[in-house]
Short mmCIF file of C-alpha atoms (C1' of nucleotides) in Angstrom, two decimals:
data_model
loop_
_atom_site.label_atom_id
_atom_site.label_comp_id
_atom_site.label_asym_id
_atom_site.label_seq_id
_atom_site.Cartn_x
_atom_site.Cartn_y
_atom_site.Cartn_z
CA UNK X 1 94.96 69.04 82.68
CA UNK X 2 94.69 65.89 80.60
CA UNK X 3 93.77 63.92 83.72
CA UNK X 4 90.92 66.28 84.49
CA UNK X 5 89.56 66.27 80.96
CA UNK X 6 89.81 62.51 80.52
CA UNK X 7 88.33 61.75 83.94
CA UNK X 8 85.37 63.85 82.87
CA UNK X 9 84.98 61.74 79.72
CA UNK X 10 85.07 58.54 81.78
CA UNK X 11 82.31 59.81 84.06
CA UNK X 12 80.29 60.30 80.90
CA UNK X 13 80.83 56.66 80.00
CA UNK X 14 83.21 57.20 77.09
CA UNK X 15 85.65 54.31 76.51
CA UNK X 16 87.91 55.74 73.80
CA UNK X 17 88.97 59.25 72.85
CA UNK X 18 90.83 60.54 69.80
CA UNK X 19 93.50 63.22 69.84
CA UNK X 20 91.23 65.34 67.67
CA UNK X 21 88.35 65.23 70.15
CA UNK X 22 90.60 66.10 73.05
CA UNK X 23 92.22 68.89 71.06
CA UNK X 24 88.87 70.48 70.34
CA UNK X 25 87.84 70.27 73.95
CA UNK X 26 91.09 71.64 75.37
CA UNK X 27 91.63 74.19 72.61
CA UNK X 28 94.88 72.58 71.51
CA UNK X 29 96.11 71.11 68.21
CA UNK X 30 95.87 67.36 67.84
CA UNK X 31 99.57 66.65 67.09
CA UNK X 32 100.42 68.28 70.39
CA UNK X 33 98.33 65.74 72.21
CA UNK X 34 99.71 62.79 70.25
CA UNK X 35 103.28 63.94 70.96
CA UNK X 36 102.56 64.26 74.65
CA UNK X 37 100.90 60.87 74.84
CA UNK X 38 103.75 59.32 72.88
CA UNK X 39 106.15 60.60 75.56
CA UNK X 40 103.98 58.82 78.10
CA UNK X 41 104.61 55.62 76.14
CA UNK X 42 102.54 54.80 73.08
CA UNK X 43 99.27 53.03 73.65
CA UNK X 44 96.86 54.48 71.16
CA UNK X 45 95.12 52.40 68.53
CA UNK X 46 95.25 53.67 64.95
CA UNK X 47 91.81 54.32 63.58
CA UNK X 48 90.25 54.30 67.06
CA UNK X 49 92.07 56.52 69.52
CA UNK X 50 93.23 56.11 73.11
CA UNK X 51 91.57 53.95 75.72
CA UNK X 52 90.30 56.25 78.47
CA UNK X 53 91.05 53.88 81.35
CA UNK X 54 94.59 53.25 80.15
CA UNK X 55 95.25 56.97 79.80
CA UNK X 56 94.00 57.79 83.26
CA UNK X 57 96.05 55.00 84.79
CA UNK X 58 99.20 56.01 82.97
CA UNK X 59 98.89 59.71 83.77
CA UNK X 60 98.22 59.04 87.45
CA UNK X 61 101.23 56.78 87.47
CA UNK X 62 103.49 59.40 85.86
CA UNK X 63 102.30 62.14 88.21
CA UNK X 64 102.75 59.78 91.17
CA UNK X 65 99.09 60.19 92.01
CA UNK X 66 98.37 56.50 92.48
CA UNK X 67 96.71 55.76 95.81
CA UNK X 68 95.73 58.40 98.36
CA UNK X 69 97.94 61.35 99.25
CA UNK X 70 97.66 62.90 102.68
CA UNK X 71 97.94 66.67 102.99
CA UNK X 72 98.02 69.20 105.81
CA UNK X 73 96.22 72.54 105.72
CA UNK X 74 97.81 75.52 107.44
CA UNK X 75 95.49 78.42 108.18
CA UNK X 76 91.87 78.04 109.16
CA UNK X 77 90.64 81.42 108.01
CA UNK X 78 87.87 81.89 105.46
CA UNK X 79 89.99 80.60 102.61
CA UNK X 80 91.38 77.75 104.68
CA UNK X 81 87.93 76.66 105.70
CA UNK X 82 86.76 76.69 102.09
CA UNK X 83 89.75 74.59 101.07
CA UNK X 84 89.29 72.14 103.93
CA UNK X 85 85.79 71.37 102.72
CA UNK X 86 86.57 71.65 98.99
CA UNK X 87 85.34 68.50 97.27
CA UNK X 88 87.58 68.80 94.20
CA UNK X 89 90.68 67.25 95.79
CA UNK X 90 89.11 63.81 95.59
CA UNK X 91 89.66 63.47 91.85
CA UNK X 92 93.41 63.40 92.39
CA UNK X 93 93.23 61.23 95.49
CA UNK X 94 94.09 63.97 97.98
CA UNK X 95 92.82 64.00 101.53
CA UNK X 96 93.31 66.79 104.06
CA UNK X 97 94.02 64.94 107.28
CA UNK X 98 95.31 67.70 109.55
CA UNK X 99 94.50 71.39 109.98
CA UNK X 100 96.62 73.96 111.82
CA UNK X 101 96.18 77.58 112.91
CA UNK X 102 97.81 80.10 115.23
CA UNK X 103 94.65 81.61 116.69
CA UNK X 104 93.80 80.20 120.16
CA UNK X 105 90.16 80.94 119.39
CA UNK X 106 90.19 78.44 116.53
CA UNK X 107 92.38 75.73 118.03
CA UNK X 108 90.31 72.79 119.25
CA UNK X 109 87.34 73.58 117.02
CA UNK X 110 86.51 71.34 114.10
CA UNK X 111 86.19 71.87 110.36
CA UNK X 112 84.20 68.93 109.03
CA UNK X 113 85.62 66.00 110.94
CA UNK X 114 89.07 67.44 111.42
CA UNK X 115 90.12 69.21 114.58
CA UNK X 116 92.18 72.41 114.29
CA UNK X 117 95.55 72.03 115.98
CA UNK X 118 98.02 74.59 117.20
CA UNK X 119 100.69 75.49 114.70
CA UNK X 120 103.18 74.51 117.40
CA UNK X 121 102.48 70.88 116.56
CA UNK X 122 103.71 71.24 112.99
CA UNK X 123 106.80 69.09 113.54
CA UNK X 124 107.05 65.49 112.40
CA UNK X 125 104.53 65.78 109.60
CA UNK X 126 106.76 63.43 107.65
CA UNK X 127 106.48 60.71 110.28
CA UNK X 128 102.73 61.02 110.15
CA UNK X 129 102.87 60.25 106.43
CA UNK X 130 102.26 63.83 105.29
CA UNK X 131 104.47 65.16 102.51
CA UNK X 132 102.18 67.88 101.13
CA UNK X 133 100.85 71.06 102.70
CA UNK X 134 98.41 73.76 101.64
CA UNK X 135 99.47 77.15 102.90
CA UNK X 136 96.48 79.46 103.44
CA UNK X 137 97.96 82.05 105.78
CA UNK X 138 98.41 85.83 105.32
CA UNK X 139 101.30 86.85 103.07
CA UNK X 140 103.25 88.23 106.03
CA UNK X 141 103.29 84.81 107.70
CA UNK X 142 103.86 82.71 104.58
CA UNK X 143 107.65 82.60 104.56
CA UNK X 144 107.97 81.80 108.26
CA UNK X 145 105.30 79.12 108.14
CA UNK X 146 106.84 77.58 105.04
CA UNK X 147 110.13 77.22 106.87
CA UNK X 148 108.43 75.38 109.70
CA UNK X 149 106.75 73.10 107.18
CA UNK X 150 110.10 72.29 105.63
CA UNK X 151 111.49 71.52 109.09
CA UNK X 152 108.55 69.22 109.60
CA UNK X 153 109.57 67.25 106.53
CA UNK X 154 107.06 68.55 104.00
CA UNK X 155 108.20 68.09 100.40
CA UNK X 156 105.55 70.02 98.46
CA UNK X 157 103.73 73.25 99.32
CA UNK X 158 100.68 74.74 97.63
CA UNK X 159 101.02 78.41 98.52
CA UNK X 160 97.80 80.45 98.39
CA UNK X 161 99.48 83.64 99.65
CA UNK X 162 100.30 86.40 97.11
CA UNK X 163 104.07 86.22 97.56
CA UNK X 164 107.09 84.14 96.69
CA UNK X 165 108.47 81.88 99.34
CA UNK X 166 112.02 80.64 99.43
CA UNK X 167 112.66 77.02 100.34
CA UNK X 168 115.45 74.44 99.91
CA UNK X 169 115.76 72.93 96.46
CA UNK X 170 114.35 69.58 97.54
CA UNK X 171 111.01 71.25 98.34
CA UNK X 172 108.62 72.18 95.56
CA UNK X 173 106.33 75.20 95.83
CA UNK X 174 103.32 75.87 93.66
CA UNK X 175 101.80 79.31 94.15
CA UNK X 176 98.23 80.35 93.38
CA UNK X 177 97.77 84.10 93.47
CA UNK X 178 94.06 84.58 92.92
CA UNK X 179 94.16 88.35 92.57
CA UNK X 180 97.01 88.11 90.07
CA UNK X 181 95.01 85.77 87.86
CA UNK X 182 92.17 88.26 87.92
CA UNK X 183 94.68 91.00 87.16
CA UNK X 184 95.49 89.36 83.85
CA UNK X 185 91.98 89.79 82.50
CA UNK X 186 91.66 93.56 81.91
CA UNK X 187 94.59 93.44 79.48
CA UNK X 188 92.63 91.25 77.08
CA UNK X 189 89.26 92.86 77.65
CA UNK B 1 104.05 88.94 88.76
CA UNK B 2 106.39 91.90 88.35
CA UNK B 3 103.67 94.21 89.62
CA UNK B 4 103.27 92.17 92.79
CA UNK B 5 107.00 91.95 93.47
CA UNK B 6 107.68 95.62 92.78
CA UNK B 7 104.69 96.80 94.80
CA UNK B 8 106.14 94.86 97.68
CA UNK B 9 109.46 96.68 97.27
CA UNK B 10 107.69 100.03 97.28
CA UNK B 11 105.93 99.21 100.52
CA UNK B 12 109.37 98.57 101.94
CA UNK B 13 110.44 102.06 100.90
CA UNK B 14 112.77 101.05 98.07
CA UNK B 15 113.10 103.67 95.30
CA UNK B 16 115.17 101.80 92.72
CA UNK B 17 115.59 98.14 91.85
CA UNK B 18 118.12 96.40 89.61
CA UNK B 19 117.34 93.54 87.26
CA UNK B 20 119.72 91.38 89.28
CA UNK B 21 117.88 91.96 92.56
CA UNK B 22 114.52 91.23 90.96
CA UNK B 23 115.91 88.14 89.28
CA UNK B 24 117.15 86.73 92.58
CA UNK B 25 113.82 87.41 94.23
CA UNK B 26 111.70 85.93 91.46
CA UNK B 27 114.08 83.10 90.66
CA UNK B 28 114.64 84.31 87.12
CA UNK B 29 117.76 85.34 85.18
CA UNK B 30 118.49 89.04 84.96
CA UNK B 31 118.58 89.34 81.13
CA UNK B 32 115.04 88.00 81.09
CA UNK B 33 113.87 90.88 83.21
CA UNK B 34 115.76 93.49 81.22
CA UNK B 35 114.30 92.14 77.98
CA UNK B 36 110.81 92.26 79.39
CA UNK B 37 111.23 95.78 80.70
CA UNK B 38 112.72 96.89 77.41
CA UNK B 39 109.53 95.68 75.69
CA UNK B 40 107.60 97.90 78.09
CA UNK B 41 109.70 100.80 76.78
CA UNK B 42 113.14 101.45 78.18
CA UNK B 43 113.36 103.57 81.30
CA UNK B 44 116.14 102.05 83.35
CA UNK B 45 119.21 103.98 84.37
CA UNK B 46 122.58 102.36 83.74
CA UNK B 47 124.52 101.84 86.92
CA UNK B 48 121.41 102.39 89.07
CA UNK B 49 118.49 100.25 87.96
CA UNK B 50 114.80 100.94 87.44
CA UNK B 51 112.73 103.49 89.35
CA UNK B 52 110.10 101.58 91.30
CA UNK B 53 107.33 104.16 90.88
CA UNK B 54 107.86 104.38 87.14
CA UNK B 55 107.79 100.60 86.79
CA UNK B 56 104.57 100.22 88.74
CA UNK B 57 102.90 102.98 86.76
CA UNK B 58 103.99 101.56 83.42
CA UNK B 59 102.96 97.98 84.23
CA UNK B 60 99.57 99.04 85.53
CA UNK B 61 99.13 101.06 82.36
CA UNK B 62 100.05 98.13 80.10
CA UNK B 63 97.78 95.73 81.96
CA UNK B 64 94.99 98.31 81.87
CA UNK B 65 94.84 98.27 85.64
CA UNK B 66 94.76 102.02 86.09
CA UNK B 67 91.88 103.17 88.25
CA UNK B 68 89.39 100.85 89.94
CA UNK B 69 87.87 97.82 88.23
CA UNK B 70 84.45 96.63 89.30
CA UNK B 71 83.82 92.90 89.42
CA UNK B 72 80.85 90.61 90.11
CA UNK B 73 81.07 87.43 92.14
CA UNK B 74 78.86 84.50 91.19
CA UNK B 75 78.39 81.85 93.83
CA UNK B 76 78.16 82.58 97.55
CA UNK B 77 79.28 79.20 98.84
CA UNK B 78 82.26 78.73 101.10
CA UNK B 79 84.74 79.60 98.36
CA UNK B 80 82.62 82.51 97.14
CA UNK B 81 82.40 83.96 100.61
CA UNK B 82 86.15 83.67 101.09
CA UNK B 83 86.72 85.44 97.77
CA UNK B 84 84.20 88.19 98.56
CA UNK B 85 86.13 89.10 101.68
CA UNK B 86 89.58 88.43 100.24
CA UNK B 87 91.75 91.51 100.84
CA UNK B 88 94.26 90.74 98.07
CA UNK B 89 92.22 92.22 95.22
CA UNK B 90 92.98 95.74 96.42
CA UNK B 91 96.56 95.69 95.14
CA UNK B 92 95.31 95.54 91.56
CA UNK B 93 92.46 97.98 92.13
CA UNK B 94 89.66 95.42 91.99
CA UNK B 95 86.44 95.79 93.92
CA UNK B 96 83.67 93.21 94.16
CA UNK B 97 80.52 95.27 93.92
CA UNK B 98 77.84 92.62 93.34
CA UNK B 99 77.31 89.05 94.53
CA UNK B 100 74.91 86.51 93.03
CA UNK B 101 73.69 83.04 93.99
CA UNK B 102 70.91 80.62 93.07
CA UNK B 103 69.99 79.51 96.57
CA UNK B 104 66.86 81.26 97.93
CA UNK B 105 68.29 80.72 101.41
CA UNK B 106 71.26 82.94 100.63
CA UNK B 107 69.55 85.62 98.53
CA UNK B 108 68.99 88.78 100.53
CA UNK B 109 71.69 88.04 103.07
CA UNK B 110 74.86 90.07 103.13
CA UNK B 111 78.54 89.24 102.78
CA UNK B 112 80.43 92.16 104.21
CA UNK B 113 78.50 95.16 102.93
CA UNK B 114 77.25 93.53 99.77
CA UNK B 115 73.82 91.97 99.49
CA UNK B 116 73.47 88.61 97.72
CA UNK B 117 71.18 88.89 94.70
CA UNK B 118 69.34 86.27 92.74
CA UNK B 119 71.20 84.95 89.75
CA UNK B 120 68.14 85.98 87.73
CA UNK B 121 69.36 89.56 87.94
CA UNK B 122 72.58 88.82 86.08
CA UNK B 123 71.59 90.77 82.98
CA UNK B 124 72.93 94.22 82.18
CA UNK B 125 76.11 93.88 84.15
CA UNK B 126 77.75 95.87 81.40
CA UNK B 127 75.45 98.83 81.92
CA UNK B 128 76.28 98.78 85.60
CA UNK B 129 79.95 99.21 84.66
CA UNK B 130 80.93 95.61 85.39
CA UNK B 131 83.12 93.85 82.82
CA UNK B 132 84.72 91.23 85.03
CA UNK B 133 83.22 88.28 86.91
CA UNK B 134 84.54 85.70 89.34
CA UNK B 135 82.84 82.37 88.85
CA UNK B 136 82.75 80.33 92.07
CA UNK B 137 79.97 77.86 91.30
CA UNK B 138 80.06 74.04 91.10
CA UNK B 139 81.62 72.62 87.94
CA UNK B 140 78.24 71.36 86.70
CA UNK B 141 76.84 74.90 86.69
CA UNK B 142 79.95 76.66 85.37
CA UNK B 143 79.22 76.50 81.63
CA UNK B 144 75.60 77.60 81.94
CA UNK B 145 76.44 80.44 84.30
CA UNK B 146 79.29 81.58 82.09
CA UNK B 147 76.87 81.86 79.18
CA UNK B 148 74.57 84.06 81.22
CA UNK B 149 77.51 86.23 82.18
CA UNK B 150 78.43 86.66 78.53
CA UNK B 151 74.85 87.64 77.74
CA UNK B 152 75.10 90.17 80.54
CA UNK B 153 78.04 91.79 78.78
CA UNK B 154 80.90 90.45 80.87
CA UNK B 155 84.24 90.50 79.03
CA UNK B 156 86.50 88.60 81.42
CA UNK B 157 85.80 85.61 83.66
CA UNK B 158 87.93 84.20 86.45
CA UNK B 159 86.74 80.61 86.61
CA UNK B 160 87.34 78.81 89.90
CA UNK B 161 85.56 75.62 88.78
CA UNK B 162 87.67 72.62 87.74
CA UNK B 163 86.52 72.54 84.12
CA UNK B 164 86.93 74.28 80.81
CA UNK B 165 84.23 76.68 79.77
CA UNK B 166 83.53 77.66 76.20
CA UNK B 167 82.79 81.30 75.43
CA UNK B 168 82.83 83.61 72.40
CA UNK B 169 86.25 84.80 71.31
CA UNK B 170 85.73 88.32 72.60
CA UNK B 171 85.48 86.98 76.17
CA UNK B 172 88.60 85.97 78.06
CA UNK B 173 88.56 83.16 80.61
CA UNK B 174 91.22 82.52 83.21
CA UNK B 175 90.78 79.26 85.10
CA UNK B 176 92.17 78.43 88.53
CA UNK B 177 91.91 74.74 89.32
CA UNK B 178 93.13 74.50 92.89
CA UNK B 179 93.17 70.71 93.05
CA UNK B 180 95.09 70.51 89.77
CA UNK B 181 97.82 72.79 91.10
CA UNK B 182 98.13 70.54 94.12
CA UNK B 183 98.18 67.56 91.75
CA UNK B 184 101.39 68.83 90.19
CA UNK B 185 103.35 68.55 93.43
CA UNK B 186 103.71 64.78 93.97
CA UNK B 187 105.54 64.44 90.64
CA UNK B 188 108.42 66.54 91.91
CA UNK B 189 108.41 65.26 95.48
"C1'" DC K 1 138.98 114.57 85.64
"C1'" DA K 2 140.48 109.85 84.86
"C1'" DG K 3 139.46 105.45 86.94
"C1'" DT K 4 136.46 101.94 88.99
"C1'" DG K 5 132.29 99.45 89.75
"C1'" DC K 6 127.91 98.57 88.65
"C1'" DT K 7 123.87 98.37 85.54
"C1'" DT K 8 121.15 98.79 81.31
"C1'" DG K 9 119.88 97.57 76.54
"C1'" DT K 10 120.42 94.48 72.75
"C1'" DG K 11 122.44 91.57 68.84
"C1'" DT K 12 123.47 86.84 68.66
"C1'" DT K 13 123.24 82.15 69.99
"C1'" DC K 14 120.98 78.48 71.70
"C1'" DA K 15 117.41 75.30 73.26
"C1'" DC K 16 113.00 73.72 73.13
"C1'" DA K 17 108.21 73.26 72.19
"C1'" DT K 18 104.73 73.46 68.69
"C1'" DT K 19 103.09 72.42 64.16
"C1'" DC K 20 103.16 70.14 59.81
"C1'" DA K 21 103.00 66.25 56.85
"C1'" DC K 22 102.81 61.65 55.94
"C1'" DA K 23 103.58 56.64 56.27
"C1'" DA K 24 101.62 52.82 58.83
"C1'" DG K 25 97.79 50.44 60.84
"C1'" DC K 26 93.10 49.19 62.46
"C1'" DA K 27 88.04 48.56 61.60
"C1'" DC K 28 84.27 48.31 59.00
"C1'" DC K 29 81.78 47.24 54.69
"C1'" DA K 30 80.38 45.58 50.28
"C1'" DT I 1 89.15 40.10 50.37
"C1'" DG I 2 90.11 44.55 48.64
"C1'" DG I 3 88.71 49.28 49.43
"C1'" DT I 4 87.61 53.30 52.28
"C1'" DG I 5 87.88 56.25 56.22
"C1'" DC I 6 89.81 57.46 60.22
"C1'" DT I 7 93.59 57.66 63.58
"C1'" DT I 8 98.18 57.05 65.51
"C1'" DG I 9 103.22 57.91 65.83
"C1'" DT I 10 107.07 60.54 64.34
"C1'" DG I 11 110.81 62.84 61.42
"C1'" DA I 12 111.32 67.51 59.68
"C1'" DA I 13 110.28 72.34 59.65
"C1'" DT I 14 109.00 76.17 62.03
"C1'" DG I 15 108.45 79.55 65.54
"C1'" DT I 16 109.50 81.49 69.88
"C1'" DG I 17 111.35 82.56 74.08
"C1'" DA I 18 115.36 82.35 77.18
"C1'" DA I 19 120.39 82.93 77.97
"C1'" DC I 20 124.73 84.87 76.87
"C1'" DA I 21 128.02 88.43 76.18
"C1'" DC I 22 129.32 92.87 75.62
"C1'" DA I 23 129.29 97.80 74.40
"C1'" DA I 24 127.47 102.02 76.37
"C1'" DG I 25 126.44 104.90 80.26
"C1'" DC I 26 125.86 106.66 85.03
"C1'" DA I 27 127.78 107.66 89.75
"C1'" DC I 28 131.09 107.96 92.92
"C1'" DT I 29 135.99 108.56 94.45
"C1'" DG I 30 140.59 110.16 95.04
#
DNA sequence: CAGTGCTTGTGTTCACATTCACAAGCACCA
DNA sequence: TGGTGCTTGTGAATGTGAACACAAGCACTG
């Protein structure tokens, strides 16, 4: 969250930012931000604020986002296609290098510059330098596909299906349930 | 989250569920679940568990998800199209009844059964019974579009753009930043 | 109908994150 | 060079949510 906000400031040409400014923008209190940044290792300047470049570098370092991260996309449906061509991954240095699907009709076709492969070729992702996967398959297929990803050596899964998936402890899953997020809104409205 | 998990159990024909079973499935501790359900108003049966139908009804009631909720979709790009046809909204009773876009090339065309309208016709959403909007426009346009939605009487916005948007207090925003969720993974991997 | 096994509901404890408050420090200015 | 204004970094106070432990209660069995 900080990385996104501060990258935005850099694009606007800002060199320094104070905890107060960031707090206002992110709807947080300023001591919260100073505490967090102090955990990162202190590098603010009293009277001035934090240097934007330093912050971005440090946060990327902590999140292990330095350099480019290769990712695989599983599922070339409507959502998968949208994700394959989504420009927002660039900010974090992600690149979708392989796309998989079950449907014979889709296999062999291209999305952007990437050819859709059969899901049978999921093995050995690790040896191809891929540790992350985006799972954009129907909920019914999510668990099974996740297991094949784990076999293939994937260490992190971004699950777009509206269900929990169970994986070994060494694998991290982050689930985005779009409908659920929408479902939160009526309560407050 | 509970609603999703318990709806799944109902589809499987399960009548009762214990806090322990739910805890295992959701990777939570059982007292957590009992505490939450007790806040909803106690209706479990000792020795048996909670009645699935009762739970679903009560949670839907609390979240104000009873009946059907109309929603507007703004942005008919790749992501917008995927969302318009996304089947997952049904579980929560959502229905996307109107779609808007700026591009003259898209206006007039249909996604599914819904015609794409010009973004100029955003006003009066409230009078058409629409209180929720899904914002699937580029980050640069998100703030401006959100303001027009608020003018149109929208009370809740699901923001798919990777940025914060500022709205009056009476309006609730829920942001999904897909790339950011992916950005969390390398830290743990 | 007493005993057993399982489950709820909740008072208490515990851990942790947020917020407050303030000393310390930098920059700018007269 | 001393004064002013702003900002950081952090110990202490506060608030909050999760975990524990256990009494109470239901169902089934012999």
